[in-house]
Short mmCIF file of C-alpha atoms in Angstrom, two decimals:
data_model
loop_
_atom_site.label_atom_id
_atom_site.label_comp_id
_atom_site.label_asym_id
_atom_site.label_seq_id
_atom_site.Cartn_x
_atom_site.Cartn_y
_atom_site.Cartn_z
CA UNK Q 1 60.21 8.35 79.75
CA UNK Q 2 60.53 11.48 81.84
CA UNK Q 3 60.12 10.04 85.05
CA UNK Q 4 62.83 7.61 84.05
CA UNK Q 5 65.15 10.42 82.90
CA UNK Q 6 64.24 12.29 86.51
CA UNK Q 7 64.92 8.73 88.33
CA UNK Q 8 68.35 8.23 86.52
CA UNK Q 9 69.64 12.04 86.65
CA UNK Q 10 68.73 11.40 90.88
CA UNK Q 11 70.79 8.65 90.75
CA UNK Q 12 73.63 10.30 89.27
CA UNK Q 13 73.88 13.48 91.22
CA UNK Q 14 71.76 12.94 94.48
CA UNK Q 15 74.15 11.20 97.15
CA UNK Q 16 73.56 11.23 101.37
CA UNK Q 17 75.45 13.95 101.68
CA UNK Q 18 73.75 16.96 103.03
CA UNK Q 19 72.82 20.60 101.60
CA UNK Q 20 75.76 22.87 103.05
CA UNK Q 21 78.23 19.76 101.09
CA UNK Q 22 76.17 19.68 98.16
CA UNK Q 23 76.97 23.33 98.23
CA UNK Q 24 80.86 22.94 99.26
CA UNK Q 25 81.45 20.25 96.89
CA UNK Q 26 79.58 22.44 93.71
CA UNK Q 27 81.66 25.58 94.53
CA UNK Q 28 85.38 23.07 94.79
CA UNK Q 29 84.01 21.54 91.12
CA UNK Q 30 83.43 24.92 89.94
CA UNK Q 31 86.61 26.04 90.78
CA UNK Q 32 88.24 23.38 89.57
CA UNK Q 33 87.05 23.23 86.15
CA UNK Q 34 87.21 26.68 85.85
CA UNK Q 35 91.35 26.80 87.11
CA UNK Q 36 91.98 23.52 84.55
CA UNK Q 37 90.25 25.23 81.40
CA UNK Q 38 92.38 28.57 81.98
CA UNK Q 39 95.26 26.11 82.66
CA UNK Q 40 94.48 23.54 79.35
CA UNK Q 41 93.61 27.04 77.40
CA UNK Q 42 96.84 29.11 78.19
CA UNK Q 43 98.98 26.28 77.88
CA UNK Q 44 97.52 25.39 74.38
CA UNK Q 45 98.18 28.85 73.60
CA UNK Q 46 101.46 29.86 74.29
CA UNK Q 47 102.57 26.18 72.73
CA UNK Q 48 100.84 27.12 69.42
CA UNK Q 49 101.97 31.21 69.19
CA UNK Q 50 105.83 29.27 69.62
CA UNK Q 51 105.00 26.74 66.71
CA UNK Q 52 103.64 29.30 63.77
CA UNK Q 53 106.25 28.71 61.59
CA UNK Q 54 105.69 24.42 61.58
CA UNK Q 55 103.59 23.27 58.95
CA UNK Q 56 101.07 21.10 60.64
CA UNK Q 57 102.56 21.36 63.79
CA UNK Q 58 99.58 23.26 65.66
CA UNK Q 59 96.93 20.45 64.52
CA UNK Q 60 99.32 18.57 65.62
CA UNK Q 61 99.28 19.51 69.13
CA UNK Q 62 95.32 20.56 69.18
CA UNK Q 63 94.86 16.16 68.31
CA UNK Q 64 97.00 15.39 71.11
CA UNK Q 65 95.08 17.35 73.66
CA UNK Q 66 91.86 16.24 72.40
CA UNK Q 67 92.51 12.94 72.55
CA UNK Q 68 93.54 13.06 76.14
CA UNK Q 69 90.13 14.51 76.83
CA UNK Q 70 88.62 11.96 75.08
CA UNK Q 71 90.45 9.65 76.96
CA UNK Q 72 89.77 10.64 79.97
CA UNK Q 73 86.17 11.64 78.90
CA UNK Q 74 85.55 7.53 77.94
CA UNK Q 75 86.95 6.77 81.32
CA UNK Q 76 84.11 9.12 83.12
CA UNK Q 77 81.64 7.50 80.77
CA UNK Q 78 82.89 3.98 81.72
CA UNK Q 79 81.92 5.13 85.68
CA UNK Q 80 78.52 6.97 84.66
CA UNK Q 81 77.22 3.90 83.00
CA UNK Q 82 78.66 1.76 85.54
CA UNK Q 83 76.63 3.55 87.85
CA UNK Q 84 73.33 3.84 86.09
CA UNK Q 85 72.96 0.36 84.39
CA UNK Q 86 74.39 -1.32 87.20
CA UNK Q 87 73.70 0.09 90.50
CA UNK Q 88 71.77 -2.63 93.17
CA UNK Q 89 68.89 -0.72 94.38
CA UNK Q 90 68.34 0.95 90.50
CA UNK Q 91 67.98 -2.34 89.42
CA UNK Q 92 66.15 -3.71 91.89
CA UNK Q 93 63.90 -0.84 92.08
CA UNK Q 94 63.26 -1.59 88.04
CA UNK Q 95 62.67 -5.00 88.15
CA UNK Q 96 59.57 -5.04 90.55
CA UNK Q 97 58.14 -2.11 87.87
CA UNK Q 98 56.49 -3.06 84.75
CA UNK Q 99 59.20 -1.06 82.76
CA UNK Q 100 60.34 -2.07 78.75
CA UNK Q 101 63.73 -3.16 79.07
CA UNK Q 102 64.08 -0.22 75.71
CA UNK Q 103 62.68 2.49 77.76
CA UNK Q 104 65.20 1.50 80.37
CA UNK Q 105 68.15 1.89 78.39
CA UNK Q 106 66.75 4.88 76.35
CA UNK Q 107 66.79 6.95 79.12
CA UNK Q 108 69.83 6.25 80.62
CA UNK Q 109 71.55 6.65 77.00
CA UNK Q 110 69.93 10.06 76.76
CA UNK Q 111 71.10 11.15 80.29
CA UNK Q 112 74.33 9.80 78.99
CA UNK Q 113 74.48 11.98 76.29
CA UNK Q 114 73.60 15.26 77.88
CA UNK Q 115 75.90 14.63 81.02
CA UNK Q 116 79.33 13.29 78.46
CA UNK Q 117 78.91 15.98 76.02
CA UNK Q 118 78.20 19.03 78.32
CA UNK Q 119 81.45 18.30 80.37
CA UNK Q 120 83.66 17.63 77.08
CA UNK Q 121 82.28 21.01 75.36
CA UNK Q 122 83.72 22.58 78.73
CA UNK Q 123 87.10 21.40 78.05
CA UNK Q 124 87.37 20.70 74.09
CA UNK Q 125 85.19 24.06 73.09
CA UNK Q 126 88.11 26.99 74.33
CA UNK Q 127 90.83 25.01 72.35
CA UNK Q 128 88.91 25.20 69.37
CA UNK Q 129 88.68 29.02 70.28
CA UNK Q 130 92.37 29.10 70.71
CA UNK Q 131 93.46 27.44 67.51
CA UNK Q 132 90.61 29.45 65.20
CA UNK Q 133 92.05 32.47 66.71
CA UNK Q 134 95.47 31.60 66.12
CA UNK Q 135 94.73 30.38 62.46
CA UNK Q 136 91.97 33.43 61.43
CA UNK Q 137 89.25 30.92 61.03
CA UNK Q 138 86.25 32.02 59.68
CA UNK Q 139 82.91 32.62 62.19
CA UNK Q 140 81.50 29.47 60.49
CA UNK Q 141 84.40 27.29 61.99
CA UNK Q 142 83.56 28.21 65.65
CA UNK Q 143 79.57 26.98 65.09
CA UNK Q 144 80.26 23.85 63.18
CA UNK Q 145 83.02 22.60 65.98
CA UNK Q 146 79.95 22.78 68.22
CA UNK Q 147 79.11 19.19 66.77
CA UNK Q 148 82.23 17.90 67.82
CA UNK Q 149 81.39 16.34 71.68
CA UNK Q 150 78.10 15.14 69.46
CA UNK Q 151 80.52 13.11 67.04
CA UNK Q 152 83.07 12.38 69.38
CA UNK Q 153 80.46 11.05 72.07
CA UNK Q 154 79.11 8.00 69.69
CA UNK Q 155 82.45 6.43 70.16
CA UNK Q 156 83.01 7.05 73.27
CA UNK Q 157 79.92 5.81 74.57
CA UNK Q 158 80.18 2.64 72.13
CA UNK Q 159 83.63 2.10 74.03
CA UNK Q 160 82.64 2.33 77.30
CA UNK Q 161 79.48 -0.05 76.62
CA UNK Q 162 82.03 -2.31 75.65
CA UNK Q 163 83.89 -2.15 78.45
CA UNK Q 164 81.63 -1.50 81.76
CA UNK Q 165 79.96 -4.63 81.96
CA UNK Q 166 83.90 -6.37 82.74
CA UNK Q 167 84.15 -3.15 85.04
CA UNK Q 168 81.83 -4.14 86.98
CA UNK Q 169 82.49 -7.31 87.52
CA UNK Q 170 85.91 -6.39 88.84
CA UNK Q 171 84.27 -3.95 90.93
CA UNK Q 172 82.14 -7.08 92.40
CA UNK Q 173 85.14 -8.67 92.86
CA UNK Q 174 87.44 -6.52 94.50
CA UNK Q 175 84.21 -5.56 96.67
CA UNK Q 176 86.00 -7.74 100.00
CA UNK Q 177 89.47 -7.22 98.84
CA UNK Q 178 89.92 -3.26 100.70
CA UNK Q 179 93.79 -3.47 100.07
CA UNK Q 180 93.96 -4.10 96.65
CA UNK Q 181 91.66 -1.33 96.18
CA UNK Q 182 93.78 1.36 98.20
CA UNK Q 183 96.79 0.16 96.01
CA UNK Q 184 94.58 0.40 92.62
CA UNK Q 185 93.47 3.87 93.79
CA UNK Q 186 96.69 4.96 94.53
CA UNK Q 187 98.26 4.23 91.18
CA UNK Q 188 95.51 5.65 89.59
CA UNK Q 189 95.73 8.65 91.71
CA UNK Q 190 99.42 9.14 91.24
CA UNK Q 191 99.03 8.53 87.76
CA UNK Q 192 97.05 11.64 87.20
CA UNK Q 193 98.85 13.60 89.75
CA UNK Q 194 102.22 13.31 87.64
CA UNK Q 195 99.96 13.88 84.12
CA UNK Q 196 98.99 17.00 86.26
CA UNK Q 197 102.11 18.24 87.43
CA UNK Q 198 103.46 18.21 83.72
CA UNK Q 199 101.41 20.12 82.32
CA UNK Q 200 101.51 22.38 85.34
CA UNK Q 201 105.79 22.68 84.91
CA UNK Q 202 104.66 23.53 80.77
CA UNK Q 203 102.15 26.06 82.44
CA UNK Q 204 104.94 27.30 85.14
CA UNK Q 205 107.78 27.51 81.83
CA UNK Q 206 105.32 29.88 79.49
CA UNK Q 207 104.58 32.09 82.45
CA UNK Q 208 108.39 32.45 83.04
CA UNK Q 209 109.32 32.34 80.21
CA UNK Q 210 111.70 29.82 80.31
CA UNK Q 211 113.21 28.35 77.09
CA UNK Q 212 110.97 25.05 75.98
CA UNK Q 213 113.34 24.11 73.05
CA UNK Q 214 112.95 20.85 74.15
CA UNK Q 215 109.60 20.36 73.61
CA UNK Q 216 110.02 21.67 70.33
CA UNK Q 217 112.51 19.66 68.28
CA UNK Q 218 112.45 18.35 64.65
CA UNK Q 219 112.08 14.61 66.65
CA UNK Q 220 109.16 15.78 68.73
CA UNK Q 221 107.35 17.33 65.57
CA UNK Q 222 107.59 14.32 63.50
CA UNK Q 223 106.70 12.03 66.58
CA UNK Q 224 102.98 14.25 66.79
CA UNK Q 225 102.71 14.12 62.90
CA UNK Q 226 103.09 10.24 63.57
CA UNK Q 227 100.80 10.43 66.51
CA UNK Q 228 98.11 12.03 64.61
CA UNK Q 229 97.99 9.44 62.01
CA UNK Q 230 96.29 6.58 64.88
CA UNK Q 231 95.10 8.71 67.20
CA UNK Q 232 91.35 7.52 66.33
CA UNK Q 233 88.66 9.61 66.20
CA UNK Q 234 89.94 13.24 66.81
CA UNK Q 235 92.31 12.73 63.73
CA UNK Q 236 89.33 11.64 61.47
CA UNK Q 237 87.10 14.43 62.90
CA UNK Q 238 89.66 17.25 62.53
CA UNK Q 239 89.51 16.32 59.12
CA UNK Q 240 85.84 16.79 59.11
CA UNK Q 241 85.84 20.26 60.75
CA UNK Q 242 89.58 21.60 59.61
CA UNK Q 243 89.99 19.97 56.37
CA UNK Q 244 86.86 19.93 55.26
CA UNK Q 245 86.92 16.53 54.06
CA UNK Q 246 83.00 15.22 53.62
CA UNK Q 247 84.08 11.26 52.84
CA UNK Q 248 85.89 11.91 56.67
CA UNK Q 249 82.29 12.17 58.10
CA UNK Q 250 80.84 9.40 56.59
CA UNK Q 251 83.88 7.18 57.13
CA UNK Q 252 83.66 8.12 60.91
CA UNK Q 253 79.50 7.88 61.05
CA UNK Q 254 80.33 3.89 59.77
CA UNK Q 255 82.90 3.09 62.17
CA UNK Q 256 81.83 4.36 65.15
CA UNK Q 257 78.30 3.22 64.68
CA UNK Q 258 79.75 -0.32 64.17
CA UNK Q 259 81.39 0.15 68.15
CA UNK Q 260 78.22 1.84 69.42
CA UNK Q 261 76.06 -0.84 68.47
CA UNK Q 262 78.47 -3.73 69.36
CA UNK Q 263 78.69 -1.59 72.52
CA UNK Q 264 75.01 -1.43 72.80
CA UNK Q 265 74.19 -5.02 72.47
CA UNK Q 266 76.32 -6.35 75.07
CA UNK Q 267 75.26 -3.76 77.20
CA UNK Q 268 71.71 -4.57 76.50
CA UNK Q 269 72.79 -8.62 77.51
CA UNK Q 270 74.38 -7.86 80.10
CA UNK Q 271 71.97 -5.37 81.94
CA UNK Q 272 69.19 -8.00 81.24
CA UNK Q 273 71.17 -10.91 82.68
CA UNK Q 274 72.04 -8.79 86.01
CA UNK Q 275 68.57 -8.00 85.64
CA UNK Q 276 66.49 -11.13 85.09
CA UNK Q 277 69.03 -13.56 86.76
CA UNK Q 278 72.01 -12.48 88.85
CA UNK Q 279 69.79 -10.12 91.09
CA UNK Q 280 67.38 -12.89 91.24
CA UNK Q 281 70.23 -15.58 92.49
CA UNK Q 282 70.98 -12.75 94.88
CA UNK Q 283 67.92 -12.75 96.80
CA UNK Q 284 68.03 -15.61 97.52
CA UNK Q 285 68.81 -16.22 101.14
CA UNK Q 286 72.26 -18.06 102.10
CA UNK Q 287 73.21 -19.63 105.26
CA UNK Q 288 76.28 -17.70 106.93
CA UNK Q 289 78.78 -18.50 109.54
CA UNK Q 290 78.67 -15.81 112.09
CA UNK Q 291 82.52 -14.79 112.68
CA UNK Q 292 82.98 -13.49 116.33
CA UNK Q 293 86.18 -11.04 116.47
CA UNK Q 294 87.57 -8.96 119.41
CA UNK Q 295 86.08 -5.62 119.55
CA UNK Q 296 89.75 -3.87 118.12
CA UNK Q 297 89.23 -6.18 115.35
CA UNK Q 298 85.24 -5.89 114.56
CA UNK Q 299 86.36 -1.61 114.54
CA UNK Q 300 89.05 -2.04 111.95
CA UNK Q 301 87.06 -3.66 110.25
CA UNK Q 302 83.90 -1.25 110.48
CA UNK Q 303 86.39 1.60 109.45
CA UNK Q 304 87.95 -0.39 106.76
CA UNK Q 305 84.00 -1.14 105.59
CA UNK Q 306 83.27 2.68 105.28
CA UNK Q 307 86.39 3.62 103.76
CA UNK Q 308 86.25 1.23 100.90
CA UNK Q 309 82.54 -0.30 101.10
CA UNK Q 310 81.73 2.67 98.05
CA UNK Q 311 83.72 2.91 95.34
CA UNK Q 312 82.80 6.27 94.66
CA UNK Q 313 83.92 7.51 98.73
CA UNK Q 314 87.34 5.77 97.58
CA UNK Q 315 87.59 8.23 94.28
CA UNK Q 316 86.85 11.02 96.19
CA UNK Q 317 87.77 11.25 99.50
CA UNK Q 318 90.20 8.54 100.07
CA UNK Q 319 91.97 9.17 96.76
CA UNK Q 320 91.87 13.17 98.00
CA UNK Q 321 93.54 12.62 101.04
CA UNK Q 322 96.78 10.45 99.32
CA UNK Q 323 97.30 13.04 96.47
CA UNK Q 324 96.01 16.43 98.57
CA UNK Q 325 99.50 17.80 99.53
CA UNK Q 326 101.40 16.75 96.35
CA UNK Q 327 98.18 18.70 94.08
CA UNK Q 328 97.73 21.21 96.60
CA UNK Q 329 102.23 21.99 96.73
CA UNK Q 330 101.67 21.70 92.46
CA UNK Q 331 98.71 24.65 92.26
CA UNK Q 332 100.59 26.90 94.95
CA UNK Q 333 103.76 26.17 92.85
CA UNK Q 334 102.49 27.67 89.71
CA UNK Q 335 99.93 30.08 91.08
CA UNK Q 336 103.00 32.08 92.44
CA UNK Q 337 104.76 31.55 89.62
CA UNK Q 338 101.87 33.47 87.95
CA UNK Q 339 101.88 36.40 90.49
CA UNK Q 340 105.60 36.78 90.69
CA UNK Q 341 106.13 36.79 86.43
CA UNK Q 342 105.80 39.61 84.05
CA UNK Q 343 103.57 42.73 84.56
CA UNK Q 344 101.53 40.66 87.09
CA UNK Q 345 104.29 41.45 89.42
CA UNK Q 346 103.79 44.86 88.79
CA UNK Q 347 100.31 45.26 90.45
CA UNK Q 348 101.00 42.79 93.03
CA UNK Q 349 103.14 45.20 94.75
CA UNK Q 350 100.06 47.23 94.87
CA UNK Q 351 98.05 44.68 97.60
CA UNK Q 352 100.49 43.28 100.00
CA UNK Q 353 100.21 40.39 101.09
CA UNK Q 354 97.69 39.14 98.10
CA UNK Q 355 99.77 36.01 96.97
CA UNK Q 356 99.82 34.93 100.49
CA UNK Q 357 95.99 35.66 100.93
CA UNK Q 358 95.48 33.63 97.32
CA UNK Q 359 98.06 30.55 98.96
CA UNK Q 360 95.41 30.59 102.27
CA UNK Q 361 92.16 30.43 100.17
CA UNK Q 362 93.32 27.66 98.29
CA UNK Q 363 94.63 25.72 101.00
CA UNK Q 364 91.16 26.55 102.96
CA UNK Q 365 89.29 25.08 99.66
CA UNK Q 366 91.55 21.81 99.78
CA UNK Q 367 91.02 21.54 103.38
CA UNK Q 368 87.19 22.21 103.64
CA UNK Q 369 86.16 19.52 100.49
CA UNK Q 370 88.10 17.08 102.44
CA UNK Q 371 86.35 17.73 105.56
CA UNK Q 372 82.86 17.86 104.10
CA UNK Q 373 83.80 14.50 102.81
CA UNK Q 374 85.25 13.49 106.43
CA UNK Q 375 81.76 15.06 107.48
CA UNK Q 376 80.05 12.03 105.51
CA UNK Q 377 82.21 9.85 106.11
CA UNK Q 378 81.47 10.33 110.06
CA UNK Q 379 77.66 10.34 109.66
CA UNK Q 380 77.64 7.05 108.07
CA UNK Q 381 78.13 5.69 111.27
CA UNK Q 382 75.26 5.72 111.81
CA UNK Q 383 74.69 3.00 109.05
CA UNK Q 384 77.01 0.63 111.03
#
């Protein structure tokens, strides 16, 4: 089981890329979840000190940005297990070992677990801080909520079992279709860009101090209050660890069990049938036509192949380069805004040239995590 567990975290987080961009990449991760957290935490913050005097209006807004984590937590989870039930050369690799099929799909569960619920304590935990500070909760409050990425994970996981066996499949079948990937990416990419960039403006308005009536009208209030009522399973769970409500718990334990194992057992089919039978019909050897193109057209091709041959080098580099200056204009946007606001102004005046020195780092981070992906992408010519 261990070896598995060592086998399946290598095939997470080991890659081709070499040890000065293992490095480069860490530090850019680091400093991007640590920048987002401050963001998602003062944001939270100054939202909630506005909203005291609203009954229910600052669980209100703690559901809504839990559930976007969770949403965007299941989506991670959806790619994780994507990658470790279905990768080619994991599978192969497994089926020419005298492995269970349960040991298997213990170990990637557990790896799973530990990966899913470490990143979502990183983002969830400091607005449970926030709010228990806000409302005076007791010391007890701040250990139980420790449970919550647990609780929160069983139905995330059951979703995404549900739904990565159909993702990869598309992924198979977009595999020759490079175009339709770039424009996929790039919706998805611009997508999350414009979720960014409004919560950055919310971020830009507190540090200004710029009225945000809007946000808070009687309209708005009532639309959360509705929003909490089907926003599935942070309002049930709030009600375990706010409201103290025990029958919550076990009413959450029975549903989300019911979508883990459904999510479990189709998983389970499906990894067994890639397994046992579609890697098998792959081996097999096929007669193909040998296509002859001009040399401009065999290195288009060869660079379209490496751009969009790994899904994964799309996601990351490719999706980095459309949505760089856009994110990059977004974080120099409110980082001055930060500088130039309040008493920070103050001590700025005491390091010239400090916001411009901040701007340049920031712009050298962007730059150097796209070329130590432009790094990779150049030494996988030798691959071609």
């Amino acid at each position: 089981m261990l070896n598995l567990l060592l086998k399946d975290f290598k095939l997470m987080f080991s890659g081709s890329a070499k040890f000065s961009e293992r490095i480069i990449s860490a530090v850019f991760t680091v400093l991007f979840i640590g920048c987002f957290v401050a963001v998602e935490w003062f944001v939270f913050s100054g939202i909630i000190s506005k909203i005291s005097d609203v009954a229910g209006a600052k669980e209100s807004f703690l559901c809504v940005f839990l559930f976007v984590i969770i949403v965007l937590s299941t989506v991670s989870c959806v790619m994780s297990a994507k990658k470790l039930f279905f990768d080619p050369k994991d599978v192969e690799l497994l089926s020419n070992r005298p492995v269970q099929s349960g040991q298997i799909i213990s170990s990637k569960l557990v790896l799973l677990f530990l990966v899913q619920t470490s990143a979502a304590f990183m983002f969830e935990y400091p607005l449970f801080i926030a709010y228990g500070v806000s409302e005076g909760m007791p010391p007890l409050f701040y250990f139980t909520v420790l449970f919550f990425p647990a609780l929160s994970f069983v139905t995330e996981a059951g979703v995404a079992l549900l739904a990565v066996y159909p993702v990869y499949l598309v992924s198979c079948a977009l595999k020759n279709h490079p175009l339709i990937k770039l424009f996929i990416v790039s919706a998805v990419m611009a997508g999350l860009s414009i979720a960014y960039s409004s919560v950055l403006e919310i971020f830009v308005d507190l540090l200004s101090n710029n009225g945000m009536a809007g946000l808070f009208t009687s309209e708005n209030m009532a639309n959360l209050q509705k929003f909490k009522e089907f926003a599935f399973p942070v309002n049930v769970l709030l009600n375990v660890f706010i409201s103290k409500k025990g029958y919550s718990l076990l009413v959450y334990l029975l549903i989300s069990s019911i979508i883990f194992a459904a999510g479990l057992v189709y998983t389970v089919f499906s990894y067994n049938y890639v397994r046992n039978v579609n890697f098998a019909a792959k081996r097999k050897s096929k007669e193909r036509k040998l296509r002859i193109l001009s040399v401009p057209k065999s290195l288009v091709k060869k660079e379209l192949s490496l751009i969009f041959g790994n899904s994964e080098n799309i996601f990351s580099y490719t999706g980095l380069i459309i949505i760089q200056p856009f994110l990059l204009y977004m974080v120099l946007k409110s980082i001055n805004t930060a500088f130039n606001s309040g008493t920070m102004t103050y001590y700025i005046n005491f390091i010239p040239g400090f916001v411009a020195f901040t701007d340049a780092f920031f712009v050298m981070v962007f730059s150097t995590t796209i070329a130590s992906g432009a790094n990779r992408f150049i030494s996988m010519e030798e691959k071609t």
